[in-house]
Amino acid sequence: MPTSKELRAELLHELRNAYEGGASIRTLVASTGRSYGSIHSMLRESGTTMRSRGGPNHIRHR
């Protein structure tokens, strides 16, 4: 049986792969039932490079 540390490491890996594959934090929130803040923290903990705000349809105004 995996330890809680191993389960957390697996979750971090899965979240990072999903986010780097294009999933939004809000999508990860919906699929895991965890809060936005906890998902964001776990992504940062896993070493994920965070995307800029706004998603793919965001138009930056100057």
mmCIF file with all atom_site columns, C-alpha atoms in Angstrom:
data_model
loop_
_atom_site.group_PDB
_atom_site.id
_atom_site.type_symbol
_atom_site.label_atom_id
_atom_site.label_alt_id
_atom_site.label_comp_id
_atom_site.label_asym_id
_atom_site.label_entity_id
_atom_site.label_seq_id
_atom_site.pdbx_PDB_ins_code
_atom_site.Cartn_x
_atom_site.Cartn_y
_atom_site.Cartn_z
_atom_site.occupancy
_atom_site.B_iso_or_equiv
_atom_site.pdbx_formal_charge
_atom_site.auth_seq_id
_atom_site.auth_comp_id
_atom_site.auth_asym_id
_atom_site.auth_atom_id
_atom_site.pdbx_PDB_model_num
ATOM 1  C CA . MET A 1 1  ? 0.000   0.000  0.000   1.00 0.00 ? 1  MET A CA 1
ATOM 2  C CA . PRO A 1 2  ? 1.481   3.386  -0.990  1.00 0.00 ? 2  PRO A CA 1
ATOM 3  C CA . THR A 1 3  ? 2.292   5.897  1.727   1.00 0.00 ? 3  THR A CA 1
ATOM 4  C CA . SER A 1 4  ? 0.612   9.298  1.862   1.00 0.00 ? 4  SER A CA 1
ATOM 5  C CA . LYS A 1 5  ? 3.902   10.836 0.708   1.00 0.00 ? 5  LYS A CA 1
ATOM 6  C CA . GLU A 1 6  ? 3.922   8.571  -2.351  1.00 0.00 ? 6  GLU A CA 1
ATOM 7  C CA . LEU A 1 7  ? 0.268   9.344  -3.092  1.00 0.00 ? 7  LEU A CA 1
ATOM 8  C CA . ARG A 1 8  ? 0.972   13.087 -2.873  1.00 0.00 ? 8  ARG A CA 1
ATOM 9  C CA . ALA A 1 9  ? 3.977   12.752 -5.189  1.00 0.00 ? 9  ALA A CA 1
ATOM 10 C CA . GLU A 1 10 ? 1.802   10.882 -7.697  1.00 0.00 ? 10 GLU A CA 1
ATOM 11 C CA . LEU A 1 11 ? -0.914  13.564 -7.487  1.00 0.00 ? 11 LEU A CA 1
ATOM 12 C CA . LEU A 1 12 ? 1.657   16.335 -8.005  1.00 0.00 ? 12 LEU A CA 1
ATOM 13 C CA . HIS A 1 13 ? 2.982   14.501 -11.061 1.00 0.00 ? 13 HIS A CA 1
ATOM 14 C CA . GLU A 1 14 ? -0.515  14.016 -12.502 1.00 0.00 ? 14 GLU A CA 1
ATOM 15 C CA . LEU A 1 15 ? -1.491  17.655 -11.884 1.00 0.00 ? 15 LEU A CA 1
ATOM 16 C CA . ARG A 1 16 ? 1.712   18.922 -13.482 1.00 0.00 ? 16 ARG A CA 1
ATOM 17 C CA . ASN A 1 17 ? 1.265   16.712 -16.551 1.00 0.00 ? 17 ASN A CA 1
ATOM 18 C CA . ALA A 1 18 ? -2.355  17.817 -16.966 1.00 0.00 ? 18 ALA A CA 1
ATOM 19 C CA . TYR A 1 19 ? -1.518  21.526 -16.554 1.00 0.00 ? 19 TYR A CA 1
ATOM 20 C CA . GLU A 1 20 ? 1.463   21.369 -18.889 1.00 0.00 ? 20 GLU A CA 1
ATOM 21 C CA . GLY A 1 21 ? -0.767  19.487 -21.339 1.00 0.00 ? 21 GLY A CA 1
ATOM 22 C CA . GLY A 1 22 ? -3.107  22.484 -21.466 1.00 0.00 ? 22 GLY A CA 1
ATOM 23 C CA . ALA A 1 23 ? -5.582  21.940 -18.619 1.00 0.00 ? 23 ALA A CA 1
ATOM 24 C CA . SER A 1 24 ? -6.517  25.074 -16.690 1.00 0.00 ? 24 SER A CA 1
ATOM 25 C CA . ILE A 1 25 ? -6.292  25.329 -12.923 1.00 0.00 ? 25 ILE A CA 1
ATOM 26 C CA . ARG A 1 26 ? -10.095 25.601 -12.840 1.00 0.00 ? 26 ARG A CA 1
ATOM 27 C CA . THR A 1 27 ? -10.370 22.342 -14.792 1.00 0.00 ? 27 THR A CA 1
ATOM 28 C CA . LEU A 1 28 ? -8.063  20.671 -12.271 1.00 0.00 ? 28 LEU A CA 1
ATOM 29 C CA . VAL A 1 29 ? -10.168 22.111 -9.424  1.00 0.00 ? 29 VAL A CA 1
ATOM 30 C CA . ALA A 1 30 ? -13.302 20.587 -10.943 1.00 0.00 ? 30 ALA A CA 1
ATOM 31 C CA . SER A 1 31 ? -11.705 17.189 -11.529 1.00 0.00 ? 31 SER A CA 1
ATOM 32 C CA . THR A 1 32 ? -10.110 16.873 -8.076  1.00 0.00 ? 32 THR A CA 1
ATOM 33 C CA . GLY A 1 33 ? -12.570 18.684 -5.813  1.00 0.00 ? 33 GLY A CA 1
ATOM 34 C CA . ARG A 1 34 ? -9.695  20.666 -4.285  1.00 0.00 ? 34 ARG A CA 1
ATOM 35 C CA . SER A 1 35 ? -9.564  24.439 -3.952  1.00 0.00 ? 35 SER A CA 1
ATOM 36 C CA . TYR A 1 36 ? -8.000  26.770 -6.526  1.00 0.00 ? 36 TYR A CA 1
ATOM 37 C CA . GLY A 1 37 ? -5.355  27.777 -3.981  1.00 0.00 ? 37 GLY A CA 1
ATOM 38 C CA . SER A 1 38 ? -4.374  24.202 -3.164  1.00 0.00 ? 38 SER A CA 1
ATOM 39 C CA . ILE A 1 39 ? -4.052  23.272 -6.851  1.00 0.00 ? 39 ILE A CA 1
ATOM 40 C CA . HIS A 1 40 ? -1.960  26.385 -7.518  1.00 0.00 ? 40 HIS A CA 1
ATOM 41 C CA . SER A 1 41 ? 0.275   25.594 -4.530  1.00 0.00 ? 41 SER A CA 1
ATOM 42 C CA . MET A 1 42 ? 0.724   21.974 -5.596  1.00 0.00 ? 42 MET A CA 1
ATOM 43 C CA . LEU A 1 43 ? 1.618   22.995 -9.150  1.00 0.00 ? 43 LEU A CA 1
ATOM 44 C CA . ARG A 1 44 ? 4.260   25.387 -7.834  1.00 0.00 ? 44 ARG A CA 1
ATOM 45 C CA . GLU A 1 45 ? 5.532   22.745 -5.411  1.00 0.00 ? 45 GLU A CA 1
ATOM 46 C CA . SER A 1 46 ? 5.943   20.324 -8.320  1.00 0.00 ? 46 SER A CA 1
ATOM 47 C CA . GLY A 1 47 ? 8.119   22.832 -10.194 1.00 0.00 ? 47 GLY A CA 1
ATOM 48 C CA . THR A 1 48 ? 5.537   23.641 -12.846 1.00 0.00 ? 48 THR A CA 1
ATOM 49 C CA . THR A 1 49 ? 6.160   26.738 -14.954 1.00 0.00 ? 49 THR A CA 1
ATOM 50 C CA . MET A 1 50 ? 2.951   28.712 -14.600 1.00 0.00 ? 50 MET A CA 1
ATOM 51 C CA . ARG A 1 51 ? 1.272   30.253 -17.641 1.00 0.00 ? 51 ARG A CA 1
ATOM 52 C CA . SER A 1 52 ? 0.283   33.908 -17.738 1.00 0.00 ? 52 SER A CA 1
ATOM 53 C CA . ARG A 1 53 ? -3.286  34.797 -16.816 1.00 0.00 ? 53 ARG A CA 1
ATOM 54 C CA . GLY A 1 54 ? -6.167  34.821 -19.239 1.00 0.00 ? 54 GLY A CA 1
ATOM 55 C CA . GLY A 1 55 ? -6.013  31.553 -21.120 1.00 0.00 ? 55 GLY A CA 1
ATOM 56 C CA . PRO A 1 56 ? -5.675  31.042 -24.866 1.00 0.00 ? 56 PRO A CA 1
ATOM 57 C CA . ASN A 1 57 ? -8.365  33.575 -25.855 1.00 0.00 ? 57 ASN A CA 1
ATOM 58 C CA . HIS A 1 58 ? -7.037  36.400 -23.702 1.00 0.00 ? 58 HIS A CA 1
ATOM 59 C CA . ILE A 1 59 ? -6.158  39.562 -25.628 1.00 0.00 ? 59 ILE A CA 1
ATOM 60 C CA . ARG A 1 60 ? -3.578  41.762 -23.962 1.00 0.00 ? 60 ARG A CA 1
ATOM 61 C CA . HIS A 1 61 ? -4.451  45.476 -24.171 1.00 0.00 ? 61 HIS A CA 1
ATOM 62 C CA . ARG A 1 62 ? -1.780  48.146 -23.925 1.00 0.00 ? 62 ARG A CA 1
#
